[in-house]
PDB file of C-alpha atoms and ligand atoms in Angstrom:
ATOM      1  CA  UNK R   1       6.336 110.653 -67.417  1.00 92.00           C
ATOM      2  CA  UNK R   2       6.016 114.053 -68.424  1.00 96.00           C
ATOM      3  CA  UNK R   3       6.775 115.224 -71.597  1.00 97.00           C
ATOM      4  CA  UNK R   4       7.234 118.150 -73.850  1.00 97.00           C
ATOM      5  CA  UNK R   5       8.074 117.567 -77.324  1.00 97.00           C
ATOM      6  CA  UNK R   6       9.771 120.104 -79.399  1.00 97.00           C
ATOM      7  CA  UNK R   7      10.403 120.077 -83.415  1.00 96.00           C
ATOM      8  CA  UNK R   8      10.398 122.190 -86.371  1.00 95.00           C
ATOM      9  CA  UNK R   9       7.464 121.592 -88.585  1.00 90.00           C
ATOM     10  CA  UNK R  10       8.207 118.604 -91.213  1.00 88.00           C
ATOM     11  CA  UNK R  11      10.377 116.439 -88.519  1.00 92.00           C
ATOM     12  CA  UNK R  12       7.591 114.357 -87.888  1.00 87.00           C
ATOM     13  CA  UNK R  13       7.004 115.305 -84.434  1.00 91.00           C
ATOM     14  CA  UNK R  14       3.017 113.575 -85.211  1.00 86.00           C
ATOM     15  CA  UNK R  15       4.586 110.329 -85.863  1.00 87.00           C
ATOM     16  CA  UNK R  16       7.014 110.200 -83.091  1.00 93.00           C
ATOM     17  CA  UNK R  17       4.487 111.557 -80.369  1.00 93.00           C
ATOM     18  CA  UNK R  18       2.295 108.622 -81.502  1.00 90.00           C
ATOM     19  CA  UNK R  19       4.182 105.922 -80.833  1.00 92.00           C
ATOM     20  CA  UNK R  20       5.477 107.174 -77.877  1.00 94.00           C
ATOM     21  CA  UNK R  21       1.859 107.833 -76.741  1.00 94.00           C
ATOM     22  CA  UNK R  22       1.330 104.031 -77.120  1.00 93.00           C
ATOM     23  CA  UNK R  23       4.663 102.879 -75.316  1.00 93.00           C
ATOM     24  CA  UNK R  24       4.080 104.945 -72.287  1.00 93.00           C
ATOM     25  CA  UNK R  25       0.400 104.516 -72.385  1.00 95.00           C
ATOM     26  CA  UNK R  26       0.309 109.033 -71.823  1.00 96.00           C
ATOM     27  CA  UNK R  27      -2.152 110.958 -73.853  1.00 97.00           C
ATOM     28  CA  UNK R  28      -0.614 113.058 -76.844  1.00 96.00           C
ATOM     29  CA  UNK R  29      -2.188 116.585 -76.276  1.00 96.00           C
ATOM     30  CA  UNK R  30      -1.101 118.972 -78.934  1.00 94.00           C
ATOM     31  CA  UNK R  31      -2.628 121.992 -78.418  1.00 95.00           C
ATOM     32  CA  UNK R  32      -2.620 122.746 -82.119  1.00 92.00           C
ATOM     33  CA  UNK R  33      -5.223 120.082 -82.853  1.00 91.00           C
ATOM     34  CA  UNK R  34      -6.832 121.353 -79.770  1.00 95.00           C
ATOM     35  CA  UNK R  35      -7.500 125.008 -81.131  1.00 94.00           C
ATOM     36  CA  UNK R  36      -7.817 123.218 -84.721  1.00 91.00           C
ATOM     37  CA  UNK R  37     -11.303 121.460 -83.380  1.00 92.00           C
ATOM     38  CA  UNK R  38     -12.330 124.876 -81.588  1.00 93.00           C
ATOM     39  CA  UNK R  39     -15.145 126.318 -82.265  1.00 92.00           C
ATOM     40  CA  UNK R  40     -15.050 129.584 -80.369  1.00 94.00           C
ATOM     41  CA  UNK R  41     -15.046 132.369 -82.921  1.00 95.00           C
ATOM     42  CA  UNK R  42     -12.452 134.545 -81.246  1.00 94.00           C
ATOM     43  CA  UNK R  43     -10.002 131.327 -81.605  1.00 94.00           C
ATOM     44  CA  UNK R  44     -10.891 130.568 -84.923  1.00 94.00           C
ATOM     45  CA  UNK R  45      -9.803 133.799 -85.642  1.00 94.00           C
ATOM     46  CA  UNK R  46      -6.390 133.790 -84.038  1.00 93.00           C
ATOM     47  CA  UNK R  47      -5.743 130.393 -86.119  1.00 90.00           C
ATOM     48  CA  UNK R  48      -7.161 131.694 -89.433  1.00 90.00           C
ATOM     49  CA  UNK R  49      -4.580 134.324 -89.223  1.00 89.00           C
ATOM     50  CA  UNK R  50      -1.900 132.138 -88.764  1.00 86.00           C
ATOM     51  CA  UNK R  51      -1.300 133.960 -85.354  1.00 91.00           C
ATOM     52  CA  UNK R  52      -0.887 132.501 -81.696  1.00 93.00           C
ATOM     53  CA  UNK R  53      -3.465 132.047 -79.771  1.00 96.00           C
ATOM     54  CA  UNK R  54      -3.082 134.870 -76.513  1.00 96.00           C
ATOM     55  CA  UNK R  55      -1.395 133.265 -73.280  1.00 96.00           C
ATOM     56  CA  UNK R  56      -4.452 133.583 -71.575  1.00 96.00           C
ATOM     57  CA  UNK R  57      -6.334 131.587 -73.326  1.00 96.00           C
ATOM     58  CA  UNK R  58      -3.507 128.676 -74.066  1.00 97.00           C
ATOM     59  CA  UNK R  59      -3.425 128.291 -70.553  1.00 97.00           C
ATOM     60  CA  UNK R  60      -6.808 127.877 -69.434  1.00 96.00           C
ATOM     61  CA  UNK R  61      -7.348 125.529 -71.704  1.00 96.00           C
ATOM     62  CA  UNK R  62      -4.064 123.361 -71.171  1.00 97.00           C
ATOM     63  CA  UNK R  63      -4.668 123.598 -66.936  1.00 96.00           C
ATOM     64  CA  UNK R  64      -7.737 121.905 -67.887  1.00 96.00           C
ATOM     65  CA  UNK R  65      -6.504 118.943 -70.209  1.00 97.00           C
ATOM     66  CA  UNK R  66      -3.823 118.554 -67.734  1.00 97.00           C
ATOM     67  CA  UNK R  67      -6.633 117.985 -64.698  1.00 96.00           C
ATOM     68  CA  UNK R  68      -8.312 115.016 -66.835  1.00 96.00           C
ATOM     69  CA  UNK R  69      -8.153 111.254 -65.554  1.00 96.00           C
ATOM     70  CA  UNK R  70      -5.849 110.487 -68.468  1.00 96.00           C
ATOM     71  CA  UNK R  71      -2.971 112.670 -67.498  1.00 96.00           C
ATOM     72  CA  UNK R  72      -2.355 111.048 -63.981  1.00 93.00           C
ATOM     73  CA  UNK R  73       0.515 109.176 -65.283  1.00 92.00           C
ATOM     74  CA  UNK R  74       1.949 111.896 -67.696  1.00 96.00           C
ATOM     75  CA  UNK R  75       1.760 113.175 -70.742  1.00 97.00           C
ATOM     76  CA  UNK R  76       3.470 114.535 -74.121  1.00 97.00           C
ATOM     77  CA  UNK R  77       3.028 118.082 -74.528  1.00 97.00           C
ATOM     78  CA  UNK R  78       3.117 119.137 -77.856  1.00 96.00           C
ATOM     79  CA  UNK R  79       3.139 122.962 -79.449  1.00 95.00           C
ATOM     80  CA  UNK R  80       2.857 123.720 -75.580  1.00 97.00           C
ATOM     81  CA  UNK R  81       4.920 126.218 -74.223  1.00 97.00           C
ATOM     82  CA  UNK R  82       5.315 128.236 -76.916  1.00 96.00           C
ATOM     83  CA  UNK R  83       5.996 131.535 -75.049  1.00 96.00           C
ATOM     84  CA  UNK R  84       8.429 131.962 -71.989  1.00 96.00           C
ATOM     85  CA  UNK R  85       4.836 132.737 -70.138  1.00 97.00           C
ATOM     86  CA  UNK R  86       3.606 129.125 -70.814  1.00 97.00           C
ATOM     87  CA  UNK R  87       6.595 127.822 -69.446  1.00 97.00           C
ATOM     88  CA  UNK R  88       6.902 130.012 -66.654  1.00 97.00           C
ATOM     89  CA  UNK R  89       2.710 129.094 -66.098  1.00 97.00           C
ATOM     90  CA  UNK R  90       3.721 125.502 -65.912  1.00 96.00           C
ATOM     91  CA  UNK R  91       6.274 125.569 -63.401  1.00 95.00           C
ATOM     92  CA  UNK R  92       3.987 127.877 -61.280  1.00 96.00           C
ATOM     93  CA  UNK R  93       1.406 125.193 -61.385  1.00 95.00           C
ATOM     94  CA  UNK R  94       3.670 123.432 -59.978  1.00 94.00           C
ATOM     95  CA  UNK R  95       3.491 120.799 -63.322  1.00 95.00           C
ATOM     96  CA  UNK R  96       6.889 118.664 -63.021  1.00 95.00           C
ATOM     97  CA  UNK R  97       8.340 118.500 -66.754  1.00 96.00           C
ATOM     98  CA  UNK R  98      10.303 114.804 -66.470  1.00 96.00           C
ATOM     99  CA  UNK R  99      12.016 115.711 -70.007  1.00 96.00           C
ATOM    100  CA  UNK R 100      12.299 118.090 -73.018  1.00 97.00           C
ATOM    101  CA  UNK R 101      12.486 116.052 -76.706  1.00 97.00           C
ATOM    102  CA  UNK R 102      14.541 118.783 -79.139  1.00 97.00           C
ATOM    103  CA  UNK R 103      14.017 117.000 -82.391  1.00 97.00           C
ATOM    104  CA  UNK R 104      16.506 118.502 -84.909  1.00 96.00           C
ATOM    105  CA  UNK R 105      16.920 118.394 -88.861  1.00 95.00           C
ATOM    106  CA  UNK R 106      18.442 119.632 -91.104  1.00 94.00           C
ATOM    107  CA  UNK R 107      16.582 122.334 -92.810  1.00 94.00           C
ATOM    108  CA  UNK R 108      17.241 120.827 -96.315  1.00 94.00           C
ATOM    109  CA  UNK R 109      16.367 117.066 -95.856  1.00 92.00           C
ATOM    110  CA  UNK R 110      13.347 118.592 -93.933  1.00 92.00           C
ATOM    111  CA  UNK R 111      12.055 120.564 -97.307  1.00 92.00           C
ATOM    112  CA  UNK R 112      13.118 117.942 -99.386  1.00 89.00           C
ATOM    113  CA  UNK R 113      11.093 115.648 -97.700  1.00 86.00           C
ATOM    114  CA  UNK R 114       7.737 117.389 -97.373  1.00 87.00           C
ATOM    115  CA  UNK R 115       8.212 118.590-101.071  1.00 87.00           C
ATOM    116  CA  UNK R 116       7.966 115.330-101.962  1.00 89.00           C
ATOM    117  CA  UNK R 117       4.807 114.925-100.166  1.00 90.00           C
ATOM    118  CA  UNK R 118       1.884 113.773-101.858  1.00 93.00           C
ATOM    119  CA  UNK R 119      -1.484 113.660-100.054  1.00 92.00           C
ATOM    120  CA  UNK R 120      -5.164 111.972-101.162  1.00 94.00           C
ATOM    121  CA  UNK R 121      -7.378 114.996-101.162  1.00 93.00           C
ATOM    122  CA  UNK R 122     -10.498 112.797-100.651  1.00 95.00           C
ATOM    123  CA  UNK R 123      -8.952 110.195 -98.049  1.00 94.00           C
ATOM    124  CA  UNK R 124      -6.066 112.418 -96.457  1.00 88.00           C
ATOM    125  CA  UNK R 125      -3.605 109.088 -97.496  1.00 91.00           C
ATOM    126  CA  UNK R 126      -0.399 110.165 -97.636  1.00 89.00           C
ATOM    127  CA  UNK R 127       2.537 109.175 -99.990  1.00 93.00           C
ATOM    128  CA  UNK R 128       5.746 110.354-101.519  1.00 90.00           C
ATOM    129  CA  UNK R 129       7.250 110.726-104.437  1.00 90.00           C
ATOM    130  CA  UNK R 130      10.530 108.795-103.584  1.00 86.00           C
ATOM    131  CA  UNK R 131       9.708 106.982-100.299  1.00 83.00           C
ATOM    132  CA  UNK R 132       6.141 105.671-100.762  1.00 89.00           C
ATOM    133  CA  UNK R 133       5.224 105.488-103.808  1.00 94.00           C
ATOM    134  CA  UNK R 134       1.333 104.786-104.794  1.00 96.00           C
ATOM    135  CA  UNK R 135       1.081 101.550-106.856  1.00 97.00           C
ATOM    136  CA  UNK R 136      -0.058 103.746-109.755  1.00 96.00           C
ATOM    137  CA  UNK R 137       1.581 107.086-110.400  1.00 95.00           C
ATOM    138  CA  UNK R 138      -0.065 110.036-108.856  1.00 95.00           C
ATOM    139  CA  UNK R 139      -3.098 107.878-107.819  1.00 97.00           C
ATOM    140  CA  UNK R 140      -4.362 106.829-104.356  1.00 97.00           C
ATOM    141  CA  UNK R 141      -4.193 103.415-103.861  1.00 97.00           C
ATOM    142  CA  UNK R 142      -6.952 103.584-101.249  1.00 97.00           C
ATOM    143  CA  UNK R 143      -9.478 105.362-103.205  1.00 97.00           C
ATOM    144  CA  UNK R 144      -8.377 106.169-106.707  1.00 97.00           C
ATOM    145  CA  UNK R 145      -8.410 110.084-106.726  1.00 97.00           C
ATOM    146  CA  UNK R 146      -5.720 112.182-107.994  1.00 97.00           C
ATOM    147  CA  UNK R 147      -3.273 112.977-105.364  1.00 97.00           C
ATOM    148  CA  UNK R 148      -1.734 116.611-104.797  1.00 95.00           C
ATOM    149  CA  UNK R 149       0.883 118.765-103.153  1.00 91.00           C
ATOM    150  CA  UNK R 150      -0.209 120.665 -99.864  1.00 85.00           C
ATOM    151  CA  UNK R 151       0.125 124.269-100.957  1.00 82.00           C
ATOM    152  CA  UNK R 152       2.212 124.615 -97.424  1.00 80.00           C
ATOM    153  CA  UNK R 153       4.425 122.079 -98.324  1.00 86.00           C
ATOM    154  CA  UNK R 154       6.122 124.021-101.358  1.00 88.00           C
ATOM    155  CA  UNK R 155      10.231 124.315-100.775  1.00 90.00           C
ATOM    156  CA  UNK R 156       9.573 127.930-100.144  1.00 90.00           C
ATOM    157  CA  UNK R 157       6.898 128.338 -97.531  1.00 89.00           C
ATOM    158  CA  UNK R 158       8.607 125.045 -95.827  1.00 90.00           C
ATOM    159  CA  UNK R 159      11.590 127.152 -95.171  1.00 93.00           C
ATOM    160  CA  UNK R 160       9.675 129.821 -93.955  1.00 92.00           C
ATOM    161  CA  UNK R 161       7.902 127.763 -91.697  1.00 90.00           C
ATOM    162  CA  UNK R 162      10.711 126.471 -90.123  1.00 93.00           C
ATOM    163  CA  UNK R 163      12.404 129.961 -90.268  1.00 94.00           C
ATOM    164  CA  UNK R 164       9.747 131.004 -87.537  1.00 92.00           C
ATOM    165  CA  UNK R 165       9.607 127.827 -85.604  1.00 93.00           C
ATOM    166  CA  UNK R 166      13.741 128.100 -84.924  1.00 95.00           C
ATOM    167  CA  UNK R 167      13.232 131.973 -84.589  1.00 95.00           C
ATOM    168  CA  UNK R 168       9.865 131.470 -81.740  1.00 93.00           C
ATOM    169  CA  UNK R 169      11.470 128.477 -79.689  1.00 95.00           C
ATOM    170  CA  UNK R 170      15.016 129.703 -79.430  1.00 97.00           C
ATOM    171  CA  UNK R 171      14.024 131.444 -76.039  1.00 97.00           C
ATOM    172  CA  UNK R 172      12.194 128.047 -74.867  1.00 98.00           C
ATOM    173  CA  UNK R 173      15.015 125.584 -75.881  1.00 98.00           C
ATOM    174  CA  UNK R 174      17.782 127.529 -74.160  1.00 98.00           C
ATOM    175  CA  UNK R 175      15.008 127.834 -70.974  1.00 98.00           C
ATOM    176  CA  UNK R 176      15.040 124.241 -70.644  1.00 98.00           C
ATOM    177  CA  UNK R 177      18.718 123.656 -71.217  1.00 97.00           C
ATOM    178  CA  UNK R 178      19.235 126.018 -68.333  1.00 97.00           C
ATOM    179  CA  UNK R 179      17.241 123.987 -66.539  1.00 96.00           C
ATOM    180  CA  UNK R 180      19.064 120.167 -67.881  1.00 96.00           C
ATOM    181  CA  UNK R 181      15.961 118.724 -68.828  1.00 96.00           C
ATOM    182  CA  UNK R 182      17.101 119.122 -72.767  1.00 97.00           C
ATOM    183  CA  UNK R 183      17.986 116.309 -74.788  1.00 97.00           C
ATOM    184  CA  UNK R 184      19.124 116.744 -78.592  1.00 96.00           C
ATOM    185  CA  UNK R 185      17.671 114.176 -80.865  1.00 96.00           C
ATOM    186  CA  UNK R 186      18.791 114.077 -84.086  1.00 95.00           C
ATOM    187  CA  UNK R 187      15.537 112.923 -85.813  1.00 94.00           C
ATOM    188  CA  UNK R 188      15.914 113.162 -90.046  1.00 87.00           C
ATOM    189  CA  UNK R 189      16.336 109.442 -90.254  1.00 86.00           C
ATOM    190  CA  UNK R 190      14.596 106.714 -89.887  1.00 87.00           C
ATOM    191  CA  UNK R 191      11.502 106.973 -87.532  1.00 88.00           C
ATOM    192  CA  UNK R 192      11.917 103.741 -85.774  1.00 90.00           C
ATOM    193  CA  UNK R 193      15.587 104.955 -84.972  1.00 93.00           C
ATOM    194  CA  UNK R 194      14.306 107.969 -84.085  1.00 94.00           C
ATOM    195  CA  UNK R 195      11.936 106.680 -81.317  1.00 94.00           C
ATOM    196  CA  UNK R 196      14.840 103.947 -80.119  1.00 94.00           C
ATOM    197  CA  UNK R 197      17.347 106.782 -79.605  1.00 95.00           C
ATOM    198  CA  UNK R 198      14.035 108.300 -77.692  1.00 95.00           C
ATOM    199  CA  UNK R 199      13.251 105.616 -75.084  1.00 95.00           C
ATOM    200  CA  UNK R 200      16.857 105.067 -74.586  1.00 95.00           C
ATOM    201  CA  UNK R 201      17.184 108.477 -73.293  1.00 94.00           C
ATOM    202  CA  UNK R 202      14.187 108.057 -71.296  1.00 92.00           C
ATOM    203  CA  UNK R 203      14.840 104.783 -69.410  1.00 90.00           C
ATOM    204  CA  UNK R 204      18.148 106.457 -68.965  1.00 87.00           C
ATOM    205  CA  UNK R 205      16.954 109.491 -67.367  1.00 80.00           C
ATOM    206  CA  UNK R 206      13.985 109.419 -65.774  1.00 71.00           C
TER     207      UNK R 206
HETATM  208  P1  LIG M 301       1.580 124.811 -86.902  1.00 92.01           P
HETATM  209  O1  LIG M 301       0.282 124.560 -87.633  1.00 92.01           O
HETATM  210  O2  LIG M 301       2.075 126.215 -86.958  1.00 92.01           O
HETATM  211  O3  LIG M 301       2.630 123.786 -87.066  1.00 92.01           O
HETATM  212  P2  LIG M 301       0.216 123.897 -84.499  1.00 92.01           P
HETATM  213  O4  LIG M 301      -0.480 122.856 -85.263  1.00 92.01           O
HETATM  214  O5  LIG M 301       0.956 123.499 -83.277  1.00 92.01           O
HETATM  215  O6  LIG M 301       1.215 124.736 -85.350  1.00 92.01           O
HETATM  216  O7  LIG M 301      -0.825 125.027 -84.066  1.00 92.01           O
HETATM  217  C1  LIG M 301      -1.769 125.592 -84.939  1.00 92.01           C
HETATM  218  C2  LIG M 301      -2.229 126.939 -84.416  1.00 92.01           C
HETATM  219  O8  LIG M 301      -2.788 126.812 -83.109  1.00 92.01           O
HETATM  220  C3  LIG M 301      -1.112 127.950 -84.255  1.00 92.01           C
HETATM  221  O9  LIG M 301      -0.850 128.612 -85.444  1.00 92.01           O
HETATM  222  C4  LIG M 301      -1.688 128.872 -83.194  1.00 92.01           C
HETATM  223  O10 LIG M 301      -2.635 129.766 -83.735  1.00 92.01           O
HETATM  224  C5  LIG M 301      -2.423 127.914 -82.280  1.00 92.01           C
HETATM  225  N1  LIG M 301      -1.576 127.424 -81.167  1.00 92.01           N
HETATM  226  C6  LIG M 301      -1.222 126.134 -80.945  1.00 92.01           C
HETATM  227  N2  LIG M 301      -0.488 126.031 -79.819  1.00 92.01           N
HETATM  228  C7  LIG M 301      -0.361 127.280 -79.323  1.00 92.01           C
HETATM  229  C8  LIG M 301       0.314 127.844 -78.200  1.00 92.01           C
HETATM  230  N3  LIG M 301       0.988 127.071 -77.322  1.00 92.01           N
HETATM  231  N4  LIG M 301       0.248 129.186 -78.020  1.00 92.01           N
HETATM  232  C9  LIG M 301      -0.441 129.966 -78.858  1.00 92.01           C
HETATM  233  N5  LIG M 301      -1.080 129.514 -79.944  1.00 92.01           N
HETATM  234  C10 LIG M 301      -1.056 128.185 -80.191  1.00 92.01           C
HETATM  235 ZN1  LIG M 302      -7.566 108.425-101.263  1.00 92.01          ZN
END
């Protein structure tokens, strides 16, 4: 089971790659947590700029995540391809993509939920304002500090965010639909009707 997970940032693309990680007993690899635990200067560089990574790099170090023991019976693929040369790369290495997860929103239930967002800044908990709210306003539950907002998670720099994601992948969704391994999941609901509508599309298809 080979999979590559696509979703604009906010969706909850983490949470859904988890528990499908689990189900089909694949490893998650997401290259962004990857680079995130780097630490080779000249990538720390690229990701303190907020720019990509080069191709080059990317790929050498997804060929060799994809060689590991863990991979033999798939994977999810996630922030990998992000450039038509990643995809091409993986279909010259001859790596068999069984599926391609689109996870759509809808740009304004996406802001409104990460605005809501409140995170521990001592335990990383993470709450919300409307949907899980911590027994005692603005506290964490877990360790009593003061929760906050994520800077990135203000309504503005959310839409941005997902400005550029729709803007970078537009090339990469219409590459897979080209080649009918696309699926369309509408994923701003419920998580666990997310992942149903998921595996039901998978046992269906592959
Ligand atoms: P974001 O934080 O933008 O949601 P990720 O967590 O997926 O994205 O990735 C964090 C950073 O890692 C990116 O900004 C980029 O510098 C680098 N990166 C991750 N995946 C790739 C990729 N496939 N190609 C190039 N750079 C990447
Ligand atoms: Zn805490």
């Amino acid at each position: 089971m080979n999979i590559i997970i696509f979703g604009p940032p906010g969706i909850g693309k983490g949470s859904v790659s988890g528990l499908l990680k689990d189900k089909y007993r694949v490893p998650h690899i997401s290259t962004g947590n990857i680079f995130r635990e780097s630490s080779d200067k000249r990538i720390r560089h690229y990701l303190e700029k907020g720019l990509l990574v080069p191709d080059e790099d990317v790929m050498r170090v997804v060929e060799k995540r994809l060689k590991e023991k863990d991979c033999q019976n798939g994977f999810i693929l996630d922030g990998f391809p992000r450039t038509l040369e990643q995809a091409g790369f993986l279909e010259e290495k001859g790596v068999k993509i069984s599926i391609v997860l689109n996870l759509l929103g809808d740009t304004d239930v996406i802001v409104a939920r990460l605005s809501g967002r409140l995170i521990c800044p001592k335990c990383g908990a993470i709450y919300h304002i409307r949907n899980i709210k911590p027994k005692k306003k603005g506290i964490c539950d877990k360790c009593g500090t003061e929760l906050v907002h994520r800077k990135d998670d203000q309504p503005d720099v959310v839409r941005n965010r997902i400005d550029v994601y729709r803007k970078q992948t537009k090339v990469l969704i219409e590459y897979y639909r080209k080649r009918n391994l696309l699926v369309d999941i509408q994923a701003d609901g419920q998580l666990s009707d997310v992942v149903n509508n998921i595996t039901a599309v998978i046992e269906d298809k592959v």
